[in-house]
Amino acid sequence: AQRVTQPEKLLSVFKGAPVELKCNYSYSGSPELFWYVQYSRQRLQLLLRHISRESIKGFTADLNKGETSFHLKKPFAQEEDSAMYYCALSGQAGTALIFGKGTTLSVSS
Amino acid sequence: DGGITQSPKYLFRKEGQNVTLSCEQNLNHDAMYWYRQDPGQGLRLIYYSQIVNDFQKGDIAEGYSVSREKKESFPLTVTSAQKNPTAFYLCASSIRTGGLSGELFFGEGSRLTVL
């Protein structure tokens, strides 16, 4: 069965500290993994996808197939990073995106 | 202005009543989705549609119904059979389903409260 697990409901860090939001997945094939972000009073939006191997707003995520993980990292957190983050998995054609339960990131000064 | 439009933003319903949430997109996307967002539960898939006149049940379809008569529109009806309908509902669209098409574009959501 397809499943996305985000073990932390809430992650609180100080400004300038490193951040790692954990995501593990269960999927029998080769999935596409995504991170979505929802800032306060804004729409849920795509942050990054593993296939792009890009850094968005200082965030990166590496797909580790051996550990079935796709953790989101940022070396120095900013207050504007405070938001809800969802890890999501896309399977084969014809299936819908599956989301984890989300992690709230709170960055304080 | 391209995007997903959901209406109404806020809706109150009495127990036993059906209510329909509207979702319109002008992105020319084939696929559309309805998710329910509850605190601590993440986003759970209610229904999705890959093309016009076709839709599939998601994980929590019981008590909901949808239609896809036009490419641009994917309304969701919350029926009286839905046991716990108070929630935030999100509509989304994508070019197609699956694989690299996993980039979804979301609406602003509709908050339904059952009194």
PDB file of C-alpha atoms in Angstrom, chain A residues 13-19 57-59 73-81 105 107:
ATOM      1  CA  VAL A  13      13.597  25.799  16.064  1.00  0.00           C
ATOM      2  CA  PHE A  14      15.350  29.099  16.573  1.00  0.00           C
ATOM      3  CA  LYS A  15      16.225  31.397  13.720  1.00  0.00           C
ATOM      4  CA  GLY A  16      19.536  30.409  12.185  1.00  0.00           C
ATOM      5  CA  ALA A  17      19.326  26.795  13.348  1.00  0.00           C
ATOM      6  CA  PRO A  18      19.333  23.889  10.887  1.00  0.00           C
ATOM      7  CA  VAL A  19      16.024  22.319   9.991  1.00  0.00           C
ATOM      8  CA  LYS A  57      14.081  29.142  -0.621  1.00  0.00           C
ATOM      9  CA  GLY A  58      17.193  27.411   0.709  1.00  0.00           C
ATOM     10  CA  PHE A  59      15.415  24.065   1.118  1.00  0.00           C
ATOM     11  CA  LYS A  73      16.469  20.267   4.943  1.00  0.00           C
ATOM     12  CA  LYS A  74      17.580  23.839   5.330  1.00  0.00           C
ATOM     13  CA  PRO A  75      20.881  24.831   6.918  1.00  0.00           C
ATOM     14  CA  PHE A  76      19.702  28.101   8.486  1.00  0.00           C
ATOM     15  CA  ALA A  77      16.032  28.566   9.326  1.00  0.00           C
ATOM     16  CA  GLN A  78      14.317  31.934   8.868  1.00  0.00           C
ATOM     17  CA  GLU A  79      11.176  33.176  10.606  1.00  0.00           C
ATOM     18  CA  GLU A  80       9.383  33.315   7.270  1.00  0.00           C
ATOM     19  CA  ASP A  81       9.852  29.552   6.955  1.00  0.00           C
ATOM     20  CA  LEU A 105       7.501  24.271  11.413  1.00  0.00           C
ATOM     21  CA  VAL A 107      10.831  29.362  13.697  1.00  0.00           C
TER      22      VAL A 107
END
